[in-house]
PDB file of C-alpha atoms in Angstrom:
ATOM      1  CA  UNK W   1     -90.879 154.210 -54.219  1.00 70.00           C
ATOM      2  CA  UNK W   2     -92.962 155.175 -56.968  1.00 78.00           C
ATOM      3  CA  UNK W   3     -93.085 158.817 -57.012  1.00 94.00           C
ATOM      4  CA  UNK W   4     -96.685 158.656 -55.423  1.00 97.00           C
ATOM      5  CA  UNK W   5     -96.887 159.729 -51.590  1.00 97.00           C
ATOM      6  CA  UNK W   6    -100.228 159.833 -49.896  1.00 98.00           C
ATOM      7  CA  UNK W   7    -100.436 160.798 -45.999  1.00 97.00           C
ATOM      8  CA  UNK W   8    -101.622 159.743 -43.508  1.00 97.00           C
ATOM      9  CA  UNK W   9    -100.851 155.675 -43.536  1.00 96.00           C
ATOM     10  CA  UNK W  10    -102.929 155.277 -41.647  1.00 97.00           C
ATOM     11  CA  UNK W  11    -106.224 157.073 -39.864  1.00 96.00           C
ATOM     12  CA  UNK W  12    -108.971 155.745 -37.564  1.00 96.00           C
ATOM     13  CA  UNK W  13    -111.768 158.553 -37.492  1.00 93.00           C
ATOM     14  CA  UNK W  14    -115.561 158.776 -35.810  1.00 91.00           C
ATOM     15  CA  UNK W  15    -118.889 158.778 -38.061  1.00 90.00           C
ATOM     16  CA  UNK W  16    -118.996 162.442 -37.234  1.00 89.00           C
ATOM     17  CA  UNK W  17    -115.564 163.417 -37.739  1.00 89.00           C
ATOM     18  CA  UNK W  18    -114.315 165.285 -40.784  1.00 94.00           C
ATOM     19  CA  UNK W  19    -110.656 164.435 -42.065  1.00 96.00           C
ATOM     20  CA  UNK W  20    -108.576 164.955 -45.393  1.00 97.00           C
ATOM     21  CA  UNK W  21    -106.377 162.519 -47.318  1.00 98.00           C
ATOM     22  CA  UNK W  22    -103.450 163.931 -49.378  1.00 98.00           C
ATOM     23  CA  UNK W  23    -101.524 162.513 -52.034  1.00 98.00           C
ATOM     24  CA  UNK W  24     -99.101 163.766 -54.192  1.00 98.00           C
ATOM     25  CA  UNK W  25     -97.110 162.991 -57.106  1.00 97.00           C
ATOM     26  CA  UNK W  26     -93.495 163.667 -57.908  1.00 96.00           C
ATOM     27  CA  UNK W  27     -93.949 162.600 -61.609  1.00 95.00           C
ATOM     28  CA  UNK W  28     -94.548 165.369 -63.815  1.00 95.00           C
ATOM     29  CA  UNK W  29     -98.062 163.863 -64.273  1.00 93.00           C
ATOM     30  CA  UNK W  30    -100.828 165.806 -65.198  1.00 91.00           C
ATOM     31  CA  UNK W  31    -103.737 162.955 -64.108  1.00 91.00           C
ATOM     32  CA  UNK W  32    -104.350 161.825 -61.139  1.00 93.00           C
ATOM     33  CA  UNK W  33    -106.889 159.138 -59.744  1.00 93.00           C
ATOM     34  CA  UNK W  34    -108.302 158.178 -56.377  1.00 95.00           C
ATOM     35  CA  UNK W  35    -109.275 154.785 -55.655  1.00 95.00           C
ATOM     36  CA  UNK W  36    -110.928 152.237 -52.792  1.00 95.00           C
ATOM     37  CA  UNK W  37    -109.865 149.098 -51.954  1.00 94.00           C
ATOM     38  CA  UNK W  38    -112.874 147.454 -49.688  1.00 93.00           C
ATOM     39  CA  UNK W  39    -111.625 143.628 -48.341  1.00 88.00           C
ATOM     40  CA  UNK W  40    -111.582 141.018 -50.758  1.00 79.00           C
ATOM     41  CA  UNK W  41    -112.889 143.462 -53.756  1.00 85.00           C
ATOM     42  CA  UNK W  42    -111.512 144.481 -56.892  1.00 85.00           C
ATOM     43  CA  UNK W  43    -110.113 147.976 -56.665  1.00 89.00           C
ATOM     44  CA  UNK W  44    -112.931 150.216 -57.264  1.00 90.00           C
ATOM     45  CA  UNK W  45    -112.176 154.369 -59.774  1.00 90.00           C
ATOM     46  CA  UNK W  46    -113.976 157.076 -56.885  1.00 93.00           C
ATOM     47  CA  UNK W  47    -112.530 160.078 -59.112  1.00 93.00           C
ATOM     48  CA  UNK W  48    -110.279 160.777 -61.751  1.00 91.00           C
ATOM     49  CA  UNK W  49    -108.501 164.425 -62.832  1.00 92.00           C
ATOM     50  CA  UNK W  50    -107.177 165.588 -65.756  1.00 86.00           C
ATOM     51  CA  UNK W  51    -105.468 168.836 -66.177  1.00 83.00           C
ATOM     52  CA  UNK W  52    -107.041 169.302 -62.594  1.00 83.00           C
ATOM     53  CA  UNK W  53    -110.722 169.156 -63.903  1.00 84.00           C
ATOM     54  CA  UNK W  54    -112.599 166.394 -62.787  1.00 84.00           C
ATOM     55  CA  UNK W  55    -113.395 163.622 -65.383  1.00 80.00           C
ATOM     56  CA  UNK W  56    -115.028 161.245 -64.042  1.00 79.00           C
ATOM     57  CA  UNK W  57    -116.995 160.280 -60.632  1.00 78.00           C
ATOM     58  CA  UNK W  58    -118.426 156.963 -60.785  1.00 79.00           C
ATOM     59  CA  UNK W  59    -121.033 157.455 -58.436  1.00 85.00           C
ATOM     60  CA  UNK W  60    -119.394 158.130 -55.646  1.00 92.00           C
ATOM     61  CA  UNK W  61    -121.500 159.075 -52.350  1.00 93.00           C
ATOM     62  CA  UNK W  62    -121.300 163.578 -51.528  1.00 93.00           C
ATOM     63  CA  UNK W  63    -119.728 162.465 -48.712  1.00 95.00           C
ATOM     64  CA  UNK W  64    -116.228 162.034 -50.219  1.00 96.00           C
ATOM     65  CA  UNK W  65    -115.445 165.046 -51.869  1.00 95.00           C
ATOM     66  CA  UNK W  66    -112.042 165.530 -53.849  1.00 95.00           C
ATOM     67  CA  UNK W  67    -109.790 168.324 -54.503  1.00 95.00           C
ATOM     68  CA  UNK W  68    -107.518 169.346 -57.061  1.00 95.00           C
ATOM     69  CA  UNK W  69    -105.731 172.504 -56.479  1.00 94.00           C
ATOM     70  CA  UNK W  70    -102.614 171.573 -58.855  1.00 93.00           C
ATOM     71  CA  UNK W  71    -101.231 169.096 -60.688  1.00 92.00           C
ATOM     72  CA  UNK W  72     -99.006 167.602 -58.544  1.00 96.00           C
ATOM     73  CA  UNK W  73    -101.460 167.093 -55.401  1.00 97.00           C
ATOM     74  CA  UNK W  74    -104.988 165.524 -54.565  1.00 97.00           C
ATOM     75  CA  UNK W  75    -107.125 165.763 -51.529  1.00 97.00           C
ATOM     76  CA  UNK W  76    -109.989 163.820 -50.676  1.00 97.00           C
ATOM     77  CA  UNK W  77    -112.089 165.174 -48.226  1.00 97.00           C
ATOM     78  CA  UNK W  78    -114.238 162.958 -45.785  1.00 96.00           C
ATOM     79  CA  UNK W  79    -116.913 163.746 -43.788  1.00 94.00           C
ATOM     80  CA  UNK W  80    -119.975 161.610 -42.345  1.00 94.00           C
ATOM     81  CA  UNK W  81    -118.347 158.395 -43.355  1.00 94.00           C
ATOM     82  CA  UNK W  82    -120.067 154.790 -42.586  1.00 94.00           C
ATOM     83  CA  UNK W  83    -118.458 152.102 -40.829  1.00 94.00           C
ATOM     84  CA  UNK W  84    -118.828 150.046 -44.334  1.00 94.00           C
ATOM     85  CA  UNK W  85    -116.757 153.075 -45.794  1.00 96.00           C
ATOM     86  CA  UNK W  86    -113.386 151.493 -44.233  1.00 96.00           C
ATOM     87  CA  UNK W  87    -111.313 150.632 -46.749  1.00 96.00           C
ATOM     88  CA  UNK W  88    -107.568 151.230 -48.660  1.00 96.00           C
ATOM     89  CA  UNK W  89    -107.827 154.419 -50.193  1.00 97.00           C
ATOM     90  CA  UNK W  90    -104.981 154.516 -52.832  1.00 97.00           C
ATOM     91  CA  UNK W  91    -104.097 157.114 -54.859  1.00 97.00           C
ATOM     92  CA  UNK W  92    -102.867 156.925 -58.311  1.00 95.00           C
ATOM     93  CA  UNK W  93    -101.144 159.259 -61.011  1.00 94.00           C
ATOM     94  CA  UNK W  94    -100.426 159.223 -65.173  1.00 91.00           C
ATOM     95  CA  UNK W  95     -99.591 161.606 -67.685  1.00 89.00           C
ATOM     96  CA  UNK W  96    -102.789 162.015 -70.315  1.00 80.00           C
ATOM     97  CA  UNK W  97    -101.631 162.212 -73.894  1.00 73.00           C
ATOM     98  CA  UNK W  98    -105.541 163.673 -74.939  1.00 65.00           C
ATOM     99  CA  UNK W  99    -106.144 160.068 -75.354  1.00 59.00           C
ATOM    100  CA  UNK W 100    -106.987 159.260 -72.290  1.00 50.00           C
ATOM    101  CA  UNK W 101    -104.718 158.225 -69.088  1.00 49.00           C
ATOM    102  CA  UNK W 102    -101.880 155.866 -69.756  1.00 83.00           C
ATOM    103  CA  UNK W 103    -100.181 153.998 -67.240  1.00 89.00           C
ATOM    104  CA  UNK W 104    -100.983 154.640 -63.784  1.00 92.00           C
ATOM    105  CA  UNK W 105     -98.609 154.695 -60.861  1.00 94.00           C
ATOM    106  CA  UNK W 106    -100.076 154.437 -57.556  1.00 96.00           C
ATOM    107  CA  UNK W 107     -98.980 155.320 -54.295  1.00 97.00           C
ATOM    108  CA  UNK W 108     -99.211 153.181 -50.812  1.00 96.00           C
ATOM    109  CA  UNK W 109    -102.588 153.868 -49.755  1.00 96.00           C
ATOM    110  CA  UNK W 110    -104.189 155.319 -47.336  1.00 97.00           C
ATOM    111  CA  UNK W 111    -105.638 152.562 -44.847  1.00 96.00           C
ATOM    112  CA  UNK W 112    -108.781 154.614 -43.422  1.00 97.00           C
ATOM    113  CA  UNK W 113    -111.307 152.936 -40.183  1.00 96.00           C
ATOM    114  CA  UNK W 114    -114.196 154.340 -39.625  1.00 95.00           C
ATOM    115  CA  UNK W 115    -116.056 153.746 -36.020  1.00 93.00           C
TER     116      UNK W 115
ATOM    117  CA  UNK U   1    -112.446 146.635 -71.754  1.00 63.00           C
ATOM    118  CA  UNK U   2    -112.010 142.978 -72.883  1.00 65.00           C
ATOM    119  CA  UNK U   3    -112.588 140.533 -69.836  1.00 87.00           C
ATOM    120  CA  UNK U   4    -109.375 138.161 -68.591  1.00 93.00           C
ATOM    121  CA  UNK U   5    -108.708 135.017 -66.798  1.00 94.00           C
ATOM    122  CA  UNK U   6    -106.575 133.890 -64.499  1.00 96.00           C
ATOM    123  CA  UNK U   7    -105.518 131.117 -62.081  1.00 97.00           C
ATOM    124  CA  UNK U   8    -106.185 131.833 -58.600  1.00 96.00           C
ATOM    125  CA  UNK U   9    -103.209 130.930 -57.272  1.00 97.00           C
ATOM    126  CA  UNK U  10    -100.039 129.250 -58.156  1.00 97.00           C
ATOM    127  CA  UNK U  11     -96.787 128.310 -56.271  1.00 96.00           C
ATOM    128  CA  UNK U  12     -93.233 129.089 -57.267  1.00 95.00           C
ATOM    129  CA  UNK U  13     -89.974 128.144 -56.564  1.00 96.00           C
ATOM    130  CA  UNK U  14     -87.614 131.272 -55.246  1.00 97.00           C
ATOM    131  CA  UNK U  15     -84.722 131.399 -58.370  1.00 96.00           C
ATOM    132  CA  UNK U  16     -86.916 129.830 -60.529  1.00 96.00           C
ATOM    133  CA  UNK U  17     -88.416 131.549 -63.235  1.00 97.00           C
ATOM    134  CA  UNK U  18     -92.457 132.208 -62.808  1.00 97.00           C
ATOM    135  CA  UNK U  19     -94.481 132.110 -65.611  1.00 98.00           C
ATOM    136  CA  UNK U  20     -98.063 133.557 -65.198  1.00 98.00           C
ATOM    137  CA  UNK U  21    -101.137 133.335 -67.610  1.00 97.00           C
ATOM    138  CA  UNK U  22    -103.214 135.299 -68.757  1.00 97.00           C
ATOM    139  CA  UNK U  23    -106.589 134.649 -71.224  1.00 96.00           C
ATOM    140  CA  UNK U  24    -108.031 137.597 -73.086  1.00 94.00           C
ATOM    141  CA  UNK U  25    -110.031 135.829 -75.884  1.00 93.00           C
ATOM    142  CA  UNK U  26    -112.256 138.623 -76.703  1.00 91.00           C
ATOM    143  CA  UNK U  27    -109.011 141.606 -76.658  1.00 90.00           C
ATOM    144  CA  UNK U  28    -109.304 143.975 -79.810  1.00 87.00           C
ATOM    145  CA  UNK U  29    -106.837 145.594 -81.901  1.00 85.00           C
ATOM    146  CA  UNK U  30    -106.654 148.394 -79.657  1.00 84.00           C
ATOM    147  CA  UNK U  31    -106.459 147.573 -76.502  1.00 87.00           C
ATOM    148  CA  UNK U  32    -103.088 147.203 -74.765  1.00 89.00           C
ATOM    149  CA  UNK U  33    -102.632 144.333 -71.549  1.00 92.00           C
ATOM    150  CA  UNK U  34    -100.928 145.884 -68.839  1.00 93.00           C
ATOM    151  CA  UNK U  35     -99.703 143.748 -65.804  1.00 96.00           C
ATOM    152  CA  UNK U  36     -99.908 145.433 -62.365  1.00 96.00           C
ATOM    153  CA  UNK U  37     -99.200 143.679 -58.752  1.00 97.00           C
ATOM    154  CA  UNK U  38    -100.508 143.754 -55.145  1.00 95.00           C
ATOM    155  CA  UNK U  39     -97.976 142.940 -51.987  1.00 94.00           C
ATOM    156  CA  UNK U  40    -100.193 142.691 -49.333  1.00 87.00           C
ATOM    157  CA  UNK U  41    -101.770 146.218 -47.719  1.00 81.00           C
ATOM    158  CA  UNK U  42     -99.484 148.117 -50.655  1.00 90.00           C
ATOM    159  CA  UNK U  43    -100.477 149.678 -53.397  1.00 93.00           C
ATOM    160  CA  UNK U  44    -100.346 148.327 -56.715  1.00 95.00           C
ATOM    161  CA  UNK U  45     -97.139 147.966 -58.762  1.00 95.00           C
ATOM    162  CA  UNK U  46     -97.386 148.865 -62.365  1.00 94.00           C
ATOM    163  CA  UNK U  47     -94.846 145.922 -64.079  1.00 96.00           C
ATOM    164  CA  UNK U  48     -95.120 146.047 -67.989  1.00 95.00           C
ATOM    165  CA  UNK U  49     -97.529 146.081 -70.672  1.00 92.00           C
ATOM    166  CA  UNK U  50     -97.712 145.479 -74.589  1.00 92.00           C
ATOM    167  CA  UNK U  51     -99.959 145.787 -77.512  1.00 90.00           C
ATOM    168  CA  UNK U  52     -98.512 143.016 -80.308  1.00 91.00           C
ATOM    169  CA  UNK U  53     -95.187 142.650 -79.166  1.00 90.00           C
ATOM    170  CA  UNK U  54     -93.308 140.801 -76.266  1.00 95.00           C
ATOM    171  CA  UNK U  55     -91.838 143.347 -74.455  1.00 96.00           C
ATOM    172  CA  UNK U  56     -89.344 142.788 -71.286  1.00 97.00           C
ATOM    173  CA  UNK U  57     -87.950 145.312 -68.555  1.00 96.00           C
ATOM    174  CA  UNK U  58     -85.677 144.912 -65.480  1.00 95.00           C
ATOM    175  CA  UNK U  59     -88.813 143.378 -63.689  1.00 95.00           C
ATOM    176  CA  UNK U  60     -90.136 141.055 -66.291  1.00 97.00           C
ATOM    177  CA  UNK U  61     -90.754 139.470 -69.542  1.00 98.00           C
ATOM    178  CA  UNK U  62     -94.204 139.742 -71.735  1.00 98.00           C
ATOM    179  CA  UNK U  63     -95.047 137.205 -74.117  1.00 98.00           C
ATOM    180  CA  UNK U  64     -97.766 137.983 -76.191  1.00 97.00           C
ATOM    181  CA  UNK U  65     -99.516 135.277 -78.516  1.00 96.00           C
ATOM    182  CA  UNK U  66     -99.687 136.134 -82.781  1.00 95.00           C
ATOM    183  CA  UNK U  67    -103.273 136.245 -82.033  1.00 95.00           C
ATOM    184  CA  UNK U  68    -103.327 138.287 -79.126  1.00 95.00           C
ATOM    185  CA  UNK U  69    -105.624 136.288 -77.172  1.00 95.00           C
ATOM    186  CA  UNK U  70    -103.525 135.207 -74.329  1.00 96.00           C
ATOM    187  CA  UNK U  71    -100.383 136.461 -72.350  1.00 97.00           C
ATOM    188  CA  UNK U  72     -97.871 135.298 -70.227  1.00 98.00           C
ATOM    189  CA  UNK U  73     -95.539 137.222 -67.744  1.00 98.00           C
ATOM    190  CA  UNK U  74     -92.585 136.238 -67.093  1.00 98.00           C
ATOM    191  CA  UNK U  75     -90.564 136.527 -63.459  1.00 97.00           C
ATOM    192  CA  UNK U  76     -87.196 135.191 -64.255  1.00 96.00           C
ATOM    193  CA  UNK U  77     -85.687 134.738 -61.234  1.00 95.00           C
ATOM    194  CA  UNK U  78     -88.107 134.582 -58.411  1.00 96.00           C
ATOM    195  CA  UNK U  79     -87.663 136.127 -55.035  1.00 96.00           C
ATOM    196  CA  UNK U  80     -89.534 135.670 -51.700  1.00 96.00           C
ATOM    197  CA  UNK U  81     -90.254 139.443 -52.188  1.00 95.00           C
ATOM    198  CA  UNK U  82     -92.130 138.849 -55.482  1.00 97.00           C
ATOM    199  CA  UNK U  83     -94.754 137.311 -53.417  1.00 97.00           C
ATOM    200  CA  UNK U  84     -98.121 138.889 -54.083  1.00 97.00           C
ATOM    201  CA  UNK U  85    -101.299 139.490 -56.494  1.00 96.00           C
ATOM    202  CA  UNK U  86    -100.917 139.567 -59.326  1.00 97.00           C
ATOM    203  CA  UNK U  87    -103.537 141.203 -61.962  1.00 96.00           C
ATOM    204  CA  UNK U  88    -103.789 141.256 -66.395  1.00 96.00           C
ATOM    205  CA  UNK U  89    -105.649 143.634 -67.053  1.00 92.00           C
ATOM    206  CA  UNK U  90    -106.718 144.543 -70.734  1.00 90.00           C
ATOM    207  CA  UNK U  91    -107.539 148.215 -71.430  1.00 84.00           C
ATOM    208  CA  UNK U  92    -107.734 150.875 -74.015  1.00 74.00           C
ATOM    209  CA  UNK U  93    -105.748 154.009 -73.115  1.00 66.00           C
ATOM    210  CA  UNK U  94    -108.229 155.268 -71.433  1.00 70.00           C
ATOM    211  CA  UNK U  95    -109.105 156.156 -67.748  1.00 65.00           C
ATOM    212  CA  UNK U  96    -110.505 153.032 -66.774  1.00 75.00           C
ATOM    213  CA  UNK U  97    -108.135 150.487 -65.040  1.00 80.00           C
ATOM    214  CA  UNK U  98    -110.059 147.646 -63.935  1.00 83.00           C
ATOM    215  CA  UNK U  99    -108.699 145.047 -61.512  1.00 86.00           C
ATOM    216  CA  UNK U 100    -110.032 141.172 -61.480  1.00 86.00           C
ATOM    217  CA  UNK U 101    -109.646 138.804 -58.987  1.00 88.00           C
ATOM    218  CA  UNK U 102    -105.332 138.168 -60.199  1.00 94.00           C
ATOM    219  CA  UNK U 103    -103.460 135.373 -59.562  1.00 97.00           C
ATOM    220  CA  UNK U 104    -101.747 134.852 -55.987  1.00 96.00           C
ATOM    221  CA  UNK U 105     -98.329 134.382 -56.621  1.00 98.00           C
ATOM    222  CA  UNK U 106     -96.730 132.314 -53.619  1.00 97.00           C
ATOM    223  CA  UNK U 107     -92.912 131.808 -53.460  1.00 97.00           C
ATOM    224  CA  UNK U 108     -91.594 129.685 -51.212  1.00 96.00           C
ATOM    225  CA  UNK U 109     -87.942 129.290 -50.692  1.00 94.00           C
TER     226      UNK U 109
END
């Protein structure tokens, strides 16, 4: 038990379907991450918050879209996904000095299907 | 962030201490090597990480070479529940936490 939850476990959804992941952190943290896990790949940074202002999107297709109402919780918002967009979504959290993010707990993930 | 190498794999006895490497030749002054693991379908486990000096917690030991360029981490007592993938991963204190390949950590009883 880190002090990361994310919900659901687990969620099988159509192409046209729109659906939410949540994740939130019991931490005191003020940065929080979301991240996908694709088969046999590297985990790959979608989005990171700080101070719930979005620092950084590496590219990440419109749509996933992410939320960050407080500091404690983080949506991600799906809609239109690809089959190829199946994956472990995991979602991560750290308290930012200024410096940048320092170490990163992570929660159990989010294992999404896409049909 | 500096690059790092690892074995692929490597097998352990359970109660026997595991030691994994790590190779982060190019590592500068700054950056700090964190060690994270993966049991299968879970998210990833932050362990312990270091900047000069070896540093241990309840989970495990790191030893880190006078010249920085390598690591080792340090199970002590290895359980069948410390099977999984583990990653080095050398970063500045920054946002970016990138994840190689790891080693798979097997222990077999």
């Amino acid at each position: 038990e880190t002090g990361v939850t994310q919900t659901p476990r687990h969620l099988v959804m159509g192409m046209t379907n729109k659906k939410s992941l949540k994740c939130e952190q019991h931490l005191g943290h003020n940065a929080m991450y979301w991240y996908k896990q694709s088969a046999k790949k590297p985990l790959e940074l979608m989005f990171v918050y700080s101070l719930e202002e979005r620092v950084e999107n590496n590219s990440v297709p419109s749509r996933f879209s992410p939320e960050c109402p407080n500091s404690s919780h983080l949506f991600l918002h799906l809609h239109t996904l690809q089959p190829e967009d199946s994956a472990l979504y995991l979602c991560a959290s750290s308290q930012d000095t200024g410096k940048g993010g320092e170490t990163q707990y992570f929660g159990p993930g989010t294992r999404l299907l896409v049909l | 962030d500096a690059k790092t190498t690892q074995p692929p794999s490597m097998d352990c006895a359970e109660g026997r201490a595991a030691n994994l490497p790590c190779n982060h030749s190019t590592i500068s002054g700054n950056e700090y090597v964190y060690w994270y693991r993966q049991i299968h379908s879970q998210g990833p486990q932050y362990i312990i990480h270091g900047l000069k000096n070896n540093e241990t917690n309840e989970m495990a030991s790191l030893i880190i070479t006078e010249d920085r360029k390598s690591s080792t981490l340090i199970l002590p007592h290895a359980t069948l529940r410390d099977t999984a993938v583990y990653y080095c991963i050398v970063r500045l204190l920054n946002y970016k936490l990138s994840f190689g390949a790891g080693t798979t950590v097997t222990v077999r009883a």
